Short mmCIF file of C-alpha atoms in Angstrom, two decimals:
data_model
loop_
_atom_site.label_atom_id
_atom_site.label_comp_id
_atom_site.label_asym_id
_atom_site.label_seq_id
_atom_site.Cartn_x
_atom_site.Cartn_y
_atom_site.Cartn_z
CA MET A 3 23.62 14.97 16.94
CA VAL A 4 23.30 19.64 16.33
CA SER A 5 25.80 20.89 18.18
CA GLN A 6 24.90 22.73 21.87
CA MET A 7 24.88 26.51 22.09
CA VAL A 8 27.61 27.81 24.32
CA MET A 9 27.72 31.73 25.78
CA TYR A 10 30.47 32.18 27.02
CA ASP A 11 30.84 36.79 28.99
CA GLU A 12 33.62 37.79 26.16
CA GLU A 13 30.82 37.29 23.28
CA SER A 14 28.13 38.26 24.92
CA ARG A 15 29.53 41.52 25.88
CA ARG A 16 30.68 41.64 21.93
CA ILE A 17 27.10 41.09 20.58
CA THR A 18 24.84 42.58 22.80
CA SER A 19 27.88 46.16 22.38
CA VAL A 20 26.65 45.51 18.13
CA CYS A 21 22.85 45.54 19.60
CA GLU A 22 23.63 48.92 20.93
CA ARG A 23 25.30 50.17 18.43
CA LEU A 24 22.54 48.75 15.71
CA GLY A 25 19.81 50.49 17.46
CA ARG A 26 21.39 53.95 17.23
CA GLU A 27 22.80 53.90 14.12
CA ALA A 28 18.91 52.43 13.27
CA ASN A 29 17.05 54.53 15.36
CA ALA A 30 14.91 51.69 16.03
CA ARG A 31 12.83 51.39 19.61
CA ALA A 32 15.08 47.58 20.17
CA VAL A 33 17.16 44.52 18.94
CA PHE A 34 16.57 41.32 19.75
CA VAL A 35 19.29 38.63 19.51
CA ILE A 36 17.56 35.29 19.37
CA ASP A 37 18.57 31.84 18.79
CA LYS A 38 17.99 29.47 15.94
CA ASN A 39 15.32 27.25 18.94
CA GLY A 40 13.58 30.33 20.45
CA GLN A 41 16.88 31.35 23.57
CA LEU A 42 16.89 34.97 23.83
CA ILE A 43 21.06 35.88 23.60
CA ALA A 44 20.81 39.71 23.61
CA SER A 45 19.21 42.31 23.39
CA SER A 46 19.27 46.43 23.82
CA GLY A 47 16.63 49.64 23.79
CA ASP A 48 13.28 49.74 24.91
CA THR A 49 13.18 46.11 25.96
CA GLU A 50 11.28 46.55 29.53
CA HIS A 51 7.71 46.00 27.69
CA LEU A 52 8.26 43.63 25.57
CA ASP A 53 7.92 40.13 26.83
CA SER A 54 11.34 38.52 25.13
CA THR A 55 10.40 34.78 25.99
CA SER A 56 7.11 35.22 24.08
CA LEU A 57 9.20 37.18 21.36
CA ALA A 58 11.68 34.84 21.34
CA SER A 59 10.13 32.17 20.78
CA LEU A 60 7.09 32.92 18.40
CA VAL A 61 9.48 34.91 15.99
CA ALA A 62 11.74 31.33 16.51
CA GLY A 63 8.43 29.69 15.19
CA GLU A 64 8.19 32.43 12.21
CA ILE A 65 11.29 31.79 11.17
CA ALA A 66 11.45 27.43 11.23
CA ALA A 67 7.90 28.04 9.85
CA THR A 68 9.59 30.81 6.43
CA GLY A 69 11.87 28.14 6.56
CA GLY A 70 9.93 25.11 6.04
CA LEU A 71 8.20 27.57 2.89
CA ALA A 72 11.79 28.41 1.47
CA LYS A 73 12.75 24.27 1.56
CA LEU A 74 9.67 23.61 0.07
CA MET A 75 10.21 26.80 -2.99
CA GLY A 76 13.21 25.17 -3.88
CA GLU A 77 15.28 28.03 -1.82
CA LYS A 78 17.60 27.48 1.00
CA GLU A 79 16.07 30.56 2.85
CA PHE A 80 14.53 33.70 2.76
CA SER A 81 16.52 35.45 4.78
CA THR A 82 14.38 38.44 6.15
CA LEU A 83 11.29 38.44 6.93
CA PHE A 84 9.43 42.31 7.64
CA HIS A 85 5.95 42.88 9.97
CA GLU A 86 4.26 46.48 9.19
CA GLY A 87 1.97 47.11 11.85
CA ALA A 88 0.27 50.79 12.77
CA LYS A 89 2.96 51.90 15.34
CA ASP A 90 5.61 49.71 15.11
CA HIS A 91 7.02 47.33 12.75
CA LEU A 92 9.77 44.21 12.66
CA HIS A 93 12.35 43.09 11.34
CA ILE A 94 13.94 39.94 11.49
CA SER A 95 16.91 38.42 9.48
CA VAL A 96 19.11 34.83 9.82
CA VAL A 97 22.51 35.86 10.73
CA ALA A 98 25.30 32.96 10.09
CA SER A 99 22.56 30.01 9.42
CA ARG A 100 22.46 30.17 12.64
CA VAL A 101 20.28 33.08 15.01
CA ILE A 102 17.68 35.56 14.06
CA LEU A 103 18.61 39.68 14.56
CA VAL A 104 14.73 40.67 15.25
CA VAL A 105 14.99 45.13 14.81
CA ILE A 106 12.74 46.66 16.06
CA PHE A 107 11.39 50.22 15.04
CA ASP A 108 8.99 52.95 14.42
CA SER A 109 8.45 55.70 12.52
CA ARG A 110 11.58 57.70 13.55
CA SER A 111 13.01 55.41 11.73
CA SER A 112 12.73 53.56 8.09
CA LEU A 113 12.82 50.09 6.86
CA GLY A 114 15.78 51.16 3.94
CA LEU A 115 17.79 52.70 7.22
CA VAL A 116 16.56 49.53 8.98
CA ARG A 117 17.29 47.75 6.24
CA LEU A 118 21.04 49.10 5.74
CA ARG A 119 21.86 48.99 8.75
CA VAL A 120 21.17 45.96 9.71
CA LYS A 121 23.37 43.92 7.02
CA LYS A 122 26.28 46.43 7.94
CA CYS A 123 25.64 44.22 11.29
CA SER A 124 25.18 40.63 10.60
CA GLU A 125 28.61 40.36 8.73
CA GLU A 126 29.76 41.21 11.44
CA LEU A 127 27.68 39.14 13.89
CA THR A 128 28.51 36.36 11.50
CA GLN A 129 32.25 36.73 12.42
CA ILE A 130 31.56 36.79 15.76
CA PHE A 131 29.07 33.81 16.22
CA GLU A 132 31.84 31.84 13.58
CA GLN A 133 34.55 32.77 16.30
CA LEU A 134 31.43 31.51 18.98
CA MET A 135 31.47 27.89 17.41
CA LYS A 136 35.15 27.26 16.98
CA ARG A 137 35.85 28.58 20.67
CA SER A 138 33.38 25.78 22.12
CA GLU A 139 34.09 23.24 19.63
CA ALA A 140 37.86 23.16 20.12
CA SER A 141 37.81 23.83 24.12
CA GLY A 142 36.22 20.29 24.24
CA GLN A 143 35.21 22.54 27.25
CA GLN A 144 33.62 19.91 30.43
CA SER A 145 29.39 20.39 30.59
CA PRO A 146 29.64 23.28 33.84
CA PHE A 147 27.33 20.06 34.86
CA ALA A 148 29.83 17.33 34.86
CA GLU A 149 29.25 17.56 38.03
CA ILE A 150 25.79 18.00 39.01
CA THR A 151 24.22 14.57 41.84
CA ASP A 152 21.42 13.44 41.93
CA GLU A 153 20.56 15.04 44.67
CA ASP A 154 21.47 18.62 42.81
CA ILE A 155 18.37 17.68 40.81
CA ASP A 156 16.16 16.34 43.27
CA LYS A 157 17.04 19.45 45.04
CA LEU A 158 15.03 21.43 41.76
CA PHE A 159 12.43 20.02 42.71
CA SER A 160 12.00 19.33 46.28
CA VAL A 161 9.96 22.76 46.64
CA MET B 16 19.77 21.38 22.43
CA SER B 17 20.27 23.05 25.51
CA PHE B 18 21.52 26.44 25.00
CA ILE B 19 24.11 27.31 27.98
CA ASN B 20 25.06 31.12 28.75
CA TYR B 21 27.93 31.52 30.54
CA SER B 22 27.54 34.86 30.27
CA SER B 23 23.99 35.17 32.43
CA ARG B 24 24.72 31.82 33.97
CA GLU B 25 21.62 30.01 32.62
CA ILE B 26 21.16 27.41 30.90
CA ASN B 27 18.50 26.23 29.08
CA CYS B 28 16.57 22.75 27.88
CA LYS B 29 13.28 22.35 25.25
CA ILE B 30 10.97 19.58 25.84
CA VAL B 31 8.33 18.72 23.59
CA TYR B 32 5.19 17.39 24.43
CA TYR B 33 4.72 14.63 21.52
CA GLY B 34 1.64 12.45 20.97
CA PRO B 35 -2.13 11.61 19.12
CA GLY B 36 -4.60 14.59 18.07
CA LEU B 37 -6.53 15.23 21.13
CA CYS B 38 -4.62 13.15 23.52
CA GLY B 39 -4.11 15.92 25.98
CA LYS B 40 -0.92 17.51 25.22
CA THR B 41 -1.88 21.32 25.60
CA THR B 42 -3.98 20.34 28.93
CA ASN B 43 -0.66 19.03 30.63
CA LEU B 44 0.88 22.46 29.38
CA GLN B 45 -2.77 24.74 30.74
CA TYR B 46 -2.38 22.02 34.61
CA ILE B 47 1.29 23.02 34.83
CA TYR B 48 0.65 26.74 33.85
CA ASN B 49 -2.36 26.99 36.34
CA LYS B 50 0.15 25.02 39.27
CA THR B 51 3.43 27.03 39.09
CA SER B 52 3.66 29.68 40.84
CA PRO B 53 4.35 33.10 38.36
CA THR B 54 7.37 33.93 39.72
CA ALA B 55 8.38 31.06 38.18
CA LYS B 56 6.48 31.34 35.20
CA GLY B 57 5.99 32.93 31.60
CA LYS B 58 3.21 33.51 29.40
CA MET B 59 1.74 30.59 28.61
CA ILE B 60 1.05 30.86 24.56
CA SER B 61 -1.55 28.56 21.97
CA LEU B 62 -1.19 29.10 18.98
CA ALA B 63 -5.06 27.50 18.22
CA THR B 64 -7.55 27.57 15.81
CA GLU B 65 -10.76 29.07 16.19
CA THR B 66 -12.00 25.87 17.76
CA GLU B 67 -9.10 25.06 20.04
CA ARG B 68 -6.93 22.70 18.14
CA THR B 69 -3.29 23.59 18.48
CA LEU B 70 -2.71 25.00 15.08
CA PHE B 71 0.82 24.92 15.69
CA PHE B 72 2.45 25.10 18.81
CA ASP B 73 1.79 26.04 22.81
CA PHE B 74 4.74 26.85 24.71
CA LEU B 75 5.73 27.99 28.26
CA PRO B 76 8.17 28.74 29.65
CA LEU B 77 9.02 27.73 33.39
CA SER B 78 12.53 29.01 35.91
CA LEU B 79 12.87 25.41 38.18
CA GLY B 80 15.76 27.24 40.46
CA GLU B 81 19.31 26.98 39.75
CA ILE B 82 21.69 24.46 40.39
CA ARG B 83 25.50 25.37 40.38
CA GLY B 84 24.62 28.52 40.38
CA PHE B 85 22.75 27.90 37.07
CA LYS B 86 19.81 30.12 36.59
CA THR B 87 17.29 26.62 34.97
CA ARG B 88 15.07 27.17 32.78
CA PHE B 89 12.75 24.47 30.84
CA HIS B 90 10.75 26.14 27.69
CA LEU B 91 7.60 23.48 27.40
CA TYR B 92 6.50 23.29 23.62
CA THR B 93 3.55 20.87 22.80
CA VAL B 94 3.17 20.21 18.71
CA PRO B 95 -0.31 19.86 16.83
CA GLY B 96 -1.36 15.99 16.49
CA GLN B 97 -3.24 16.67 13.67
CA VAL B 98 -1.86 14.03 11.30
CA PHE B 99 -1.70 16.77 8.25
CA TYR B 100 0.33 19.09 10.05
CA ASP B 101 3.34 16.99 10.15
CA ALA B 102 5.29 19.90 9.18
CA SER B 103 4.80 22.08 11.85
CA ARG B 104 6.00 18.58 14.08
CA LYS B 105 9.21 18.59 12.41
CA LEU B 106 10.30 21.97 13.04
CA ILE B 107 8.75 22.38 16.42
CA LEU B 108 11.39 19.31 16.96
CA LYS B 109 13.86 21.21 16.17
CA GLY B 110 16.89 21.75 18.94
CA VAL B 111 14.34 18.94 21.06
CA ASP B 112 16.36 18.01 24.65
CA GLY B 113 13.64 16.07 25.95
CA VAL B 114 10.52 13.66 24.25
CA VAL B 115 7.82 13.60 26.46
CA PHE B 116 5.23 11.20 24.36
CA VAL B 117 1.12 11.90 25.72
CA ALA B 118 -0.76 8.67 24.70
CA ASP B 119 -4.23 8.32 24.63
CA SER B 120 -5.04 5.43 26.93
CA GLN B 121 -8.60 5.03 24.61
CA ILE B 122 -9.01 1.94 22.89
CA GLU B 123 -10.30 3.14 19.77
CA ARG B 124 -6.76 5.46 20.12
CA MET B 125 -4.33 3.38 20.62
CA GLU B 126 -3.37 3.18 16.60
CA ALA B 127 -3.53 6.91 16.33
CA ASN B 128 -0.99 6.87 19.52
CA GLN B 129 0.89 3.89 17.76
CA GLU B 130 0.99 5.87 13.94
CA SER B 131 1.79 9.22 16.39
CA LEU B 132 4.97 7.58 18.56
CA ASP B 133 6.10 6.06 14.58
CA ASN B 134 5.98 9.64 12.97
CA LEU B 135 8.25 10.83 16.20
CA ARG B 136 11.27 9.10 15.69
CA ASP B 137 10.80 9.54 11.94
CA ASN B 138 10.44 13.27 12.75
CA LEU B 139 13.23 13.05 15.14
CA LYS B 140 15.66 10.94 12.69
CA GLU B 141 15.06 13.65 10.24
CA GLN B 142 16.81 15.97 12.51
CA CYS B 143 19.96 13.80 13.23
CA TYR B 144 18.53 12.54 16.50
CA ASP B 145 17.58 9.14 17.19
CA ILE B 146 14.91 7.80 19.82
CA GLU B 147 16.71 5.29 21.58
CA LYS B 148 18.56 8.03 23.00
CA ILE B 149 17.26 11.37 23.04
CA PRO B 150 15.90 11.90 26.87
CA LEU B 151 11.84 10.20 25.90
CA VAL B 152 8.66 9.36 29.08
CA LEU B 153 5.58 8.06 28.47
CA GLN B 154 2.42 9.52 29.70
CA TYR B 155 -0.65 7.51 29.70
CA ASN B 156 -3.35 9.85 29.31
CA LYS B 157 -6.67 10.27 30.21
CA ARG B 158 -7.09 7.36 32.24
CA ASP B 159 -9.91 7.88 34.29
CA LEU B 160 -11.85 7.04 31.40
CA PRO B 161 -14.21 4.17 31.19
CA ASN B 162 -12.80 3.07 28.04
CA ALA B 163 -9.00 2.94 28.56
CA ALA B 164 -6.60 0.59 27.48
CA PRO B 165 -5.06 -1.64 30.36
CA VAL B 166 -1.37 -0.75 30.71
CA GLU B 167 0.25 -3.83 30.65
CA ASP B 168 -1.27 -3.55 27.06
CA LEU B 169 -0.23 0.06 25.99
CA SER B 170 3.28 -0.54 27.62
CA ARG B 171 4.07 -3.57 25.54
CA MET B 172 2.41 -1.92 22.36
CA LEU B 173 4.19 1.69 23.01
CA ASN B 174 6.86 1.09 25.74
CA TYR B 175 9.35 -1.12 23.13
CA LEU B 176 12.48 0.86 24.72
CA ALA B 177 11.34 0.76 28.22
CA ARG B 178 11.71 4.46 29.28
CA PRO B 179 9.57 5.84 32.62
CA GLU B 180 6.55 5.42 32.01
CA PHE B 181 3.59 7.53 34.03
CA LEU B 182 -0.35 7.16 34.62
CA ALA B 183 -2.36 10.69 34.55
CA THR B 184 -5.51 12.35 34.24
CA ALA B 185 -4.21 16.01 32.19
CA THR B 186 -7.60 17.60 32.94
CA SER B 187 -7.66 16.68 37.11
CA GLY B 188 -3.83 16.59 36.88
CA PHE B 189 -3.09 13.36 37.81
CA GLY B 190 0.47 12.79 36.59
CA VAL B 191 1.50 15.64 35.30
CA PHE B 192 3.85 17.79 37.19
CA ASP B 193 5.18 13.29 37.65
CA THR B 194 5.80 13.74 33.77
CA LEU B 195 7.64 16.64 33.66
CA LYS B 196 10.04 15.80 36.30
CA GLU B 197 11.16 12.76 35.42
CA VAL B 198 11.79 14.33 31.74
CA ALA B 199 13.46 17.53 33.44
CA LYS B 200 15.82 14.59 35.43
CA LEU B 201 16.53 13.01 32.08
CA VAL B 202 17.59 16.04 30.08
CA LEU B 203 19.99 17.29 33.04
CA GLN B 204 21.51 13.76 33.31
CA GLU B 205 21.90 13.72 29.92
CA LEU B 206 23.48 16.99 30.33
CA ARG B 207 25.66 15.48 33.25
CA LYS B 208 27.82 13.18 30.40
CA GLY B 209 28.16 16.58 28.22
CA THR B 210 27.86 14.64 25.32
CA ARG B 211 25.07 16.46 24.02
#
């Protein structure tokens, strides 16, 4: 069974801070970190006008499809995708084989600059996620849901 | 694989609607989308062909409320049912927490149901999941059609694991929320065990 992804305060802050710095240094509009299963982990920049949940799910679907293609071709993965629009562009890359880093940028930046900054930040994010995985595996922490009762669950559906 | 975020106090779970082509997986999601209050749902995404057959997946994010201070979110996905989209089905099962198997009750679709259930078992296995352990609910859809097979026959053919089963007519909504509630409960009960 695949191990569960758990996010703690400290790592969440560190990831967000890497996203913010990447956004500044790459002159990007927005930066997202997404779990390969389509769950949004962190974001920064101009994210208000974007449907982050849909974006996360579609990007994860795209990365999954690209991973399937890579497998067909005998590649381990295609780690980077680039989408060029009339105004906005998307740079999508897989980090630590586990999460997806999405950078949205426009004409104020360039693909070269984004690629350069993404590369540097990916290393940092890899470290953070490796620590995070070790931490959640080592802690053997009890699920916060260990104590929930059938009543708690029923209440969710009573409205 | 659920995602527990202590930072934002959220838990996200993934539920996949599986079943043969045209059994009503997308119709289930559309009904849920139409009947859920705007505050509890996000946008529904359908990646479909021009003839409205699911090409990759449908996606619907739902918020169910809080449990012990954690916001509980469910991401509902459908798979493309047509046999030749198997590669896509495998991808969508990645990270799944619970499965709704939607069977088409029509007698002439019995074989397709069986084939799809076998395909679910194989694809889960490929993702290192065991169909005998994953939260699974069966829905016998299209009960309103005159050629619907007797429930006992469907149950005998498909429900060999003795999982919760529901009768449904997804176009009218009958049975849709009962199915969703049951699979969500099973997923949360699994989380309580903390073994995933």
